[in-house]
XYZ file of C-alpha atoms in Angstrom:
561
model
C 0.000 0.000 0.000
C 1.393 3.444 -0.901
C 2.106 6.130 1.740
C -0.560 8.845 2.034
C 0.492 12.166 0.614
C 0.985 14.811 3.396
C -1.464 17.610 3.276
C 0.071 20.914 2.133
C -0.669 22.781 5.330
C 1.264 20.196 7.413
C 4.312 20.762 5.199
C 3.882 24.528 5.557
C 3.781 24.251 9.372
C 6.898 22.070 9.511
C 8.756 24.352 7.139
C 7.798 27.529 9.018
C 8.530 25.908 12.380
C 12.109 25.433 11.227
C 12.191 29.058 10.032
C 10.754 30.234 13.336
C 13.276 28.183 15.305
C 16.112 29.634 13.232
C 14.783 33.132 13.727
C 14.506 32.509 17.476
C 18.103 31.281 17.674
C 19.305 34.212 15.586
C 17.464 36.698 17.777
C 18.989 35.155 20.910
C 22.480 35.332 19.428
C 21.934 38.973 18.440
C 20.632 39.789 21.935
C 23.701 38.206 23.530
C 26.029 40.014 21.118
C 24.284 43.334 21.790
C 24.617 43.045 25.572
C 28.193 41.804 25.278
C 29.074 44.727 23.021
C 27.391 47.236 25.352
C 29.208 45.848 28.387
C 32.611 45.785 26.681
C 32.244 49.104 24.846
C 35.151 51.341 25.963
C 34.612 54.986 26.851
C 37.607 56.343 24.917
C 37.898 56.413 21.122
C 41.556 55.359 21.180
C 40.527 52.177 23.061
C 37.938 51.245 20.434
C 39.763 48.226 18.978
C 38.690 44.626 18.151
C 40.722 43.382 21.130
C 38.490 45.408 23.469
C 35.519 43.166 22.599
C 37.261 39.781 23.026
C 37.050 39.642 26.813
C 34.886 38.354 29.651
C 32.552 41.022 31.071
C 32.594 40.381 34.807
C 29.518 42.585 35.314
C 27.541 40.461 32.841
C 28.412 37.240 34.683
C 27.408 38.818 38.010
C 24.095 40.087 36.589
C 23.330 36.631 35.173
C 23.980 35.049 38.575
C 21.733 37.562 40.344
C 18.892 37.070 37.871
C 19.092 33.300 38.344
C 18.716 33.467 42.131
C 15.930 36.089 42.442
C 12.331 34.863 42.730
C 10.485 34.400 39.415
C 8.194 37.375 40.020
C 11.133 39.731 40.497
C 13.168 38.218 37.672
C 11.461 40.057 34.825
C 11.578 43.373 36.710
C 15.256 42.766 37.409
C 15.890 41.999 33.730
C 14.224 45.258 32.673
C 16.225 47.222 35.237
C 19.466 45.519 34.148
C 18.746 46.226 30.469
C 18.006 49.896 31.134
C 21.134 50.238 33.277
C 23.332 48.617 30.614
C 21.819 50.923 27.984
C 22.322 54.045 30.085
C 25.947 53.151 30.799
C 26.508 52.490 27.080
C 25.099 55.936 26.263
C 27.334 57.488 28.929
C 30.329 55.793 27.314
C 29.293 57.246 23.952
C 29.174 60.711 25.544
C 32.592 60.069 27.040
C 33.997 59.182 23.621
C 32.670 62.435 22.217
C 34.173 64.453 25.066
C 37.496 62.630 24.845
C 37.586 63.328 21.096
C 37.268 67.086 21.647
C 38.096 67.946 25.272
C 40.318 64.978 26.203
C 38.264 64.209 29.302
C 35.093 62.294 30.183
C 31.610 63.757 30.457
C 30.818 65.281 33.871
C 27.371 64.155 35.015
C 26.924 67.276 37.155
C 28.632 70.104 35.276
C 28.605 69.314 31.560
C 24.947 69.296 30.541
C 25.192 72.911 29.436
C 27.934 71.979 26.968
C 25.430 69.912 25.004
C 23.690 73.203 24.228
C 27.004 74.600 23.006
C 27.375 71.552 20.760
C 23.922 72.268 19.308
C 24.942 75.887 18.684
C 28.052 74.661 16.871
C 25.928 72.433 14.625
C 23.569 75.303 13.855
C 26.458 77.612 12.944
C 28.206 75.046 10.741
C 25.294 73.022 9.293
C 22.329 75.357 9.612
C 19.142 75.009 11.609
C 18.048 71.940 9.656
C 21.349 70.194 10.346
C 21.081 71.020 14.041
C 17.522 69.660 14.323
C 18.420 66.539 12.340
C 21.395 65.854 14.621
C 19.313 66.362 17.783
C 16.548 64.116 16.461
C 19.110 61.489 15.495
C 20.736 61.588 18.923
C 17.373 61.231 20.703
C 16.343 58.388 18.396
C 19.655 56.638 19.004
C 19.281 56.977 22.787
C 15.753 55.541 22.763
C 16.758 52.743 20.393
C 19.723 51.733 22.562
C 17.576 51.586 25.699
C 14.832 49.587 23.973
C 17.281 47.120 22.450
C 19.331 46.535 25.604
C 16.171 46.132 27.689
C 14.627 43.719 25.175
C 17.863 41.758 24.937
C 18.148 41.458 28.730
C 14.540 40.255 29.057
C 14.985 37.681 26.277
C 18.188 36.200 27.690
C 16.756 36.131 31.221
C 13.664 34.269 29.993
C 15.868 31.777 28.160
C 18.044 31.228 31.259
C 14.958 30.611 33.418
C 13.639 28.110 30.852
C 16.939 26.212 30.828
C 17.919 26.900 34.405
C 20.252 23.930 34.950
C 22.330 24.713 31.883
C 22.350 28.427 32.720
C 23.592 27.754 36.257
C 26.418 25.537 34.981
C 27.404 28.063 32.328
C 27.365 30.942 34.812
C 29.529 28.995 37.261
C 32.047 28.225 34.517
C 32.205 31.847 33.387
C 32.416 33.126 36.957
C 35.267 30.733 37.719
C 37.035 31.858 34.538
C 36.670 35.536 35.519
C 38.031 34.966 39.027
C 40.945 32.945 37.635
C 41.807 35.650 35.097
C 41.755 38.350 37.784
C 43.864 36.318 40.235
C 46.445 35.442 37.577
C 46.389 38.945 36.057
C 45.835 37.554 32.563
C 46.013 40.084 29.716
C 45.438 39.919 25.984
C 46.675 42.653 23.599
C 47.523 44.749 26.649
C 43.997 44.495 28.101
C 42.796 42.415 31.085
C 40.914 39.322 29.933
C 38.301 39.765 32.684
C 36.813 43.211 32.012
C 35.198 45.408 34.653
C 34.675 48.456 32.435
C 31.218 49.376 33.648
C 31.950 48.780 37.332
C 35.089 50.904 37.123
C 33.234 53.566 35.157
C 30.370 53.790 37.660
C 32.823 53.924 40.555
C 34.732 56.764 38.912
C 31.495 58.624 38.216
C 30.312 58.303 41.791
C 33.542 59.913 42.953
C 33.315 62.527 40.184
C 29.765 63.483 41.176
C 30.852 63.928 44.789
C 33.756 66.162 43.764
C 31.617 68.174 41.332
C 28.931 68.800 43.948
C 31.582 70.062 46.373
C 33.215 72.222 43.693
C 30.768 75.106 44.157
C 31.705 75.458 47.837
C 35.405 75.260 47.001
C 35.064 77.923 44.316
C 33.265 80.316 46.653
C 36.169 80.101 49.080
C 38.697 80.696 46.301
C 36.754 83.611 44.822
C 36.588 85.344 48.200
C 40.334 86.058 47.937
C 41.002 88.991 45.570
C 44.268 90.857 45.996
C 43.094 93.790 43.852
C 39.487 94.137 44.958
C 40.155 97.318 46.952
C 42.978 98.891 44.937
C 42.046 102.552 44.222
C 41.494 103.306 40.510
C 44.328 105.822 40.366
C 46.793 103.131 41.503
C 45.814 100.550 38.883
C 47.971 99.960 35.796
C 50.072 103.058 36.314
C 52.863 101.537 34.214
C 50.646 101.424 31.115
C 49.036 104.855 31.216
C 48.794 106.321 27.730
C 49.300 102.929 26.051
C 46.921 100.996 23.816
C 46.788 97.481 25.290
C 45.450 94.640 23.114
C 44.704 91.292 24.758
C 44.345 88.850 21.873
C 43.371 85.188 22.087
C 44.395 82.914 19.202
C 42.009 79.977 19.043
C 43.605 76.538 19.687
C 47.142 77.953 19.635
C 48.769 75.407 21.934
C 52.182 74.052 22.751
C 51.708 71.372 20.089
C 51.833 74.023 17.370
C 55.374 74.939 18.438
C 56.845 71.617 19.546
C 55.113 68.720 17.747
C 57.056 67.383 14.722
C 54.247 67.936 12.211
C 53.411 71.652 12.640
C 56.516 72.861 14.480
C 58.936 73.516 11.575
C 56.485 75.743 9.704
C 55.116 77.481 12.805
C 58.616 78.058 14.178
C 59.609 79.616 10.851
C 56.580 81.936 11.002
C 57.452 82.964 14.572
C 61.095 83.609 13.674
C 60.118 85.600 10.578
C 57.523 87.558 12.550
C 59.958 88.339 15.362
C 62.507 89.612 12.841
C 59.879 91.774 11.131
C 58.714 93.208 14.448
C 62.283 93.930 15.512
C 62.864 95.792 12.261
C 59.779 97.864 13.102
C 61.181 98.656 16.555
C 59.205 96.078 18.579
C 60.566 93.588 21.102
C 58.810 90.545 22.561
C 58.978 88.244 25.581
C 57.277 84.842 25.691
C 56.389 82.150 28.227
C 53.894 79.375 28.862
C 50.499 79.274 30.572
C 48.653 76.111 31.578
C 45.065 76.311 30.373
C 42.185 74.852 32.404
C 40.825 73.135 29.277
C 42.046 71.365 26.160
C 40.395 70.839 22.792
C 37.547 73.303 23.454
C 35.822 75.474 26.043
C 37.554 78.694 25.002
C 35.359 80.906 27.195
C 36.563 78.998 30.273
C 40.183 79.751 29.360
C 39.385 83.408 28.596
C 37.676 83.889 31.934
C 40.491 82.111 33.791
C 43.077 84.422 32.210
C 41.055 87.544 32.894
C 39.685 86.767 36.363
C 42.647 85.207 38.161
C 40.451 82.237 39.111
C 40.588 78.668 37.793
C 37.434 78.412 35.638
C 37.366 74.791 34.528
C 33.616 74.183 34.193
C 30.369 75.912 33.378
C 29.246 76.078 37.009
C 32.321 78.129 37.893
C 31.832 80.321 34.842
C 28.238 81.149 35.834
C 29.296 81.862 39.405
C 32.098 84.121 38.183
C 30.040 86.165 35.739
C 27.327 86.766 38.321
C 29.855 88.079 40.849
C 31.606 91.424 41.313
C 35.090 90.039 40.661
C 37.669 92.494 39.276
C 38.873 91.158 35.922
C 42.016 92.112 34.057
C 40.040 93.911 31.356
C 37.709 95.374 33.964
C 40.715 96.883 35.742
C 41.350 99.105 32.709
C 37.762 100.331 32.821
C 37.929 100.784 36.591
C 41.104 102.860 36.220
C 39.132 105.310 34.062
C 42.049 105.975 31.692
C 41.014 103.732 28.796
C 38.099 103.082 26.503
C 37.524 99.320 26.640
C 36.183 97.369 23.654
C 35.710 93.744 22.655
C 36.090 92.152 19.205
C 34.250 88.830 19.485
C 33.387 87.494 15.997
C 32.333 84.103 17.381
C 29.458 85.661 19.378
C 26.243 85.853 17.351
C 23.692 86.402 20.125
C 23.331 88.764 23.056
C 26.431 88.634 25.267
C 25.706 90.183 28.687
C 29.048 88.849 29.969
C 30.710 91.704 28.083
C 29.669 94.110 30.842
C 31.070 91.782 33.499
C 34.442 91.785 31.734
C 34.449 95.577 31.798
C 33.916 96.278 28.096
C 32.401 99.636 27.151
C 31.471 98.391 23.686
C 31.356 94.973 22.030
C 31.654 94.249 18.312
C 30.215 90.779 17.856
C 29.888 88.722 14.690
C 26.775 90.656 13.640
C 28.379 94.087 13.931
C 31.729 93.743 12.201
C 30.397 94.721 8.772
C 31.489 91.439 7.229
C 29.718 90.395 4.004
C 31.931 87.511 2.988
C 31.514 83.749 3.503
C 32.092 81.845 6.725
C 35.036 79.482 7.081
C 33.715 76.448 8.917
C 32.811 77.486 12.439
C 34.653 80.795 12.095
C 32.249 83.464 10.857
C 34.832 86.200 10.199
C 38.460 85.798 9.031
C 40.995 87.071 11.549
C 42.457 89.643 9.174
C 39.036 91.203 8.611
C 38.219 91.221 12.357
C 41.474 93.043 13.091
C 40.885 95.504 10.280
C 37.394 96.216 11.576
C 38.929 96.987 14.978
C 41.276 99.426 13.223
C 38.480 101.145 11.277
C 36.033 101.357 14.154
C 38.390 102.142 17.044
C 42.151 101.871 16.705
C 42.596 104.091 13.655
C 40.367 106.960 14.746
C 42.023 110.362 14.993
C 42.015 112.183 18.296
C 40.971 109.191 20.374
C 42.243 108.380 23.850
C 44.012 105.184 24.979
C 42.292 101.886 24.156
C 42.138 98.524 25.852
C 40.781 95.785 23.590
C 39.944 92.127 24.108
C 40.198 90.494 20.667
C 39.176 86.905 19.941
C 40.632 85.447 16.732
C 38.611 82.465 15.507
C 40.054 81.391 12.139
C 42.070 78.631 13.818
C 38.914 77.116 15.341
C 38.103 73.446 14.708
C 37.350 71.984 12.105
C 39.857 74.052 10.053
C 37.914 73.597 6.853
C 38.395 75.682 4.881
C 41.142 78.070 6.066
C 41.279 81.702 4.827
C 44.382 83.239 3.244
C 45.980 86.639 3.676
C 44.896 89.322 1.215
C 46.049 92.870 0.626
C 44.929 94.920 3.659
C 43.852 97.743 1.339
C 41.519 95.380 -0.567
C 39.592 93.837 2.329
C 36.500 95.945 1.661
C 33.385 94.309 3.099
C 34.941 90.832 3.006
C 33.581 89.788 -0.385
C 37.184 89.245 -1.480
C 37.151 86.046 0.596
C 34.469 84.362 -1.530
C 36.939 83.020 -4.069
C 39.259 81.860 -1.283
C 36.334 80.034 0.314
C 35.461 78.267 -2.944
C 39.054 77.153 -3.448
C 39.448 75.793 0.088
C 39.027 72.207 1.256
C 35.762 71.136 2.836
C 35.467 69.282 6.123
C 35.249 65.822 4.524
C 38.520 66.389 2.671
C 40.318 67.699 5.736
C 39.110 64.977 8.103
C 39.916 62.031 5.839
C 43.082 61.326 7.874
C 44.848 62.589 11.030
C 47.702 63.905 8.903
C 45.436 66.090 6.757
C 43.788 67.394 9.950
C 47.175 68.353 11.382
C 48.120 70.063 8.133
C 44.912 72.116 8.125
C 45.419 73.015 11.795
C 48.974 74.188 11.118
C 47.799 76.268 8.153
C 45.143 77.957 10.295
C 47.663 78.889 13.002
C 50.008 80.289 10.349
C 47.154 82.422 9.029
C 46.209 83.734 12.470
C 49.806 84.631 13.317
C 50.340 86.350 9.961
C 47.127 88.345 10.497
C 48.036 89.461 14.016
C 51.685 90.262 13.392
C 50.839 91.909 10.079
C 48.335 94.155 11.851
C 50.897 95.160 14.480
C 53.620 95.875 11.920
C 51.261 97.891 9.745
C 49.360 99.890 12.366
C 51.213 99.629 15.715
C 53.264 102.464 17.164
C 55.330 103.324 20.245
C 52.172 103.320 22.396
C 50.941 99.863 21.300
C 51.260 96.919 23.695
C 50.125 93.538 22.410
C 49.508 90.587 24.738
C 48.571 87.488 22.758
C 48.179 83.861 23.749
C 46.499 80.619 22.875
C 43.349 79.693 24.759
C 43.900 75.923 24.767
C 45.494 73.019 22.952
C 43.697 71.698 19.824
C 41.649 68.482 19.736
C 43.368 65.128 20.458
C 43.513 64.266 16.743
C 46.144 66.999 16.427
C 47.924 66.494 19.747
C 47.974 62.670 19.467
C 46.191 62.545 22.849
C 48.898 64.498 24.648
C 47.730 65.426 28.164
C 49.706 68.712 28.127
C 47.584 71.847 28.408
C 50.272 74.496 27.922
C 49.753 77.455 25.577
C 52.257 80.140 24.510
C 51.848 83.734 25.684
C 53.760 86.783 24.429
C 53.977 90.471 25.297
C 55.099 92.740 22.435
C 55.898 96.455 22.758
C 58.045 99.148 21.185
C 58.590 101.046 24.442
C 61.433 99.218 26.297
C 60.033 100.330 29.658
C 57.034 98.062 29.116
C 59.182 94.939 28.846
C 61.547 96.113 31.603
C 58.619 95.714 33.997
C 58.549 91.949 33.378
C 62.307 91.380 33.287
C 62.074 89.188 36.380
C 59.568 86.781 34.858
C 62.189 84.619 33.180
C 60.425 84.735 29.818
C 62.209 84.108 26.511
C 63.139 86.885 24.096
C 61.112 86.708 20.891
C 57.764 85.119 20.032
C 58.703 81.499 20.729
C 59.007 80.506 24.392
C 61.918 78.215 25.193
C 61.029 74.631 26.202
C 62.275 75.380 29.729
C 60.562 78.770 30.029
C 58.330 79.125 33.115
C 54.915 77.451 32.965
C 52.341 79.303 35.066
C 48.760 78.260 35.657
C 46.633 80.569 33.536
C 44.850 81.997 36.574
C 48.181 83.373 37.853
C 48.524 85.861 35.002
C 46.058 88.522 36.200
C 47.804 89.168 39.507
C 51.295 89.034 38.000
C 50.329 91.476 35.260
C 48.559 93.934 37.563
C 51.495 93.777 39.954
C 54.084 94.332 37.226
C 52.283 97.336 35.768
C 51.061 98.949 38.959
C 51.792 99.255 42.682
C 51.790 96.265 44.973
C 48.313 95.393 46.307
C 47.578 97.013 49.621
C 45.942 93.959 51.146
C 45.193 90.341 50.548
C 47.331 87.549 49.237
C 49.333 87.501 46.053
C 50.177 84.516 43.964
């Protein structure tokens, strides 16, 4: 007798059961891989290597053991909580990687939320409003997706372990024994410990960081209460600079790497030597040293306020506390003395800037009021040469004026250095339209950021341009009453510095009147525009008191650094 022919729907069920079983196995494997990847994900971009993911996550083994011993009713809740926690820690590590890439430090859970707003402003200025909104939407979608996936993966694996409890217990014991053995024997692979405790270490560090950050406000209040020049009478301030025009100029991202690293140093050193020779021929002399910035990679306003206030402003909380106080700043001292008109040239500011009054500026020329009609250059809205020429037209070159004090922020060397402007004839700057052709001929961000070497080349070119602009301005328009103080605000991003932890920036004082430099003869600074490698390195917050002391009487009360 022949076998009965199977009905079609039975064959369909068997076939789709196999497909369903395969899909179930695949989903389980993906869930395990997702949780393993989240647990082993490093928090620094330079640690993001294949070897980082070939390890045993001790936290994962511990979580599996805990979920196996809790009562069944609490198991699902525990799985959800574990999945959310793993997702949140993974997102924190992503934030850390972003901060390490730019600021060479991890994200501060207490103090850094405001910097996310600054990142959004950067996107709006470089990519437009649509680019900003798209990036924010993408980041929010990514965060939600990560949390949903890690939670779903944790629930699925926990359900599977409960269903096959005996096997899960044996597997967990084997993995736990392997982790303990690796830790006791100190086993490493590719320079990394085989038993990883990334998340546990990260959470421990963050707990300590949160405690320190919460106490930072109290510490800062105690530090800010000490001000050696708070009660100095106006007529005794800056007596050694009366009648001089004093220009405090910050060169964006001009750090020690520009002068000493093998890639940019030869060209930058040549520019500094050429500039020093040109200034000497024009009757100017210079002295240079080093300052240690409170930040690296970004956060220029924190460095500016540290330099000007004589306080260490290393986070946004300190900055807000400072700018809401009555602290005497270096620029404010000129206004307090009553012998200078004080102005600010801040091309990177495109919105209301009430901090200008705190820093003692009578008038501020921001990016909207410099008369520039040319193109932007990446983040930088106004080329340095044009910003300096606007300062000349609006203030410095006016006939019959009194002494000036100016705070000038040069932004052409701001990340991402794509494209970089070039010097043009000062007489042909006009309204800035002359830069349109230069902008079209420049490299875009994708070209510049295709390799670390091309990034370093673009960075070096931008510093060369800023130095040529500043020195060219001084040679062309400076006189015996001009005193230029210029410095970097911080080191560039780690891509340029090769993750160097050094935060030093060069600082120079240039003047034609020898009496100005005689006042700082005891500082030990180097002659010329390039500080010697062994020149003194001061914390940036020490400059205010040293400068006010050198160019005025000793403070009548209080402590002096």
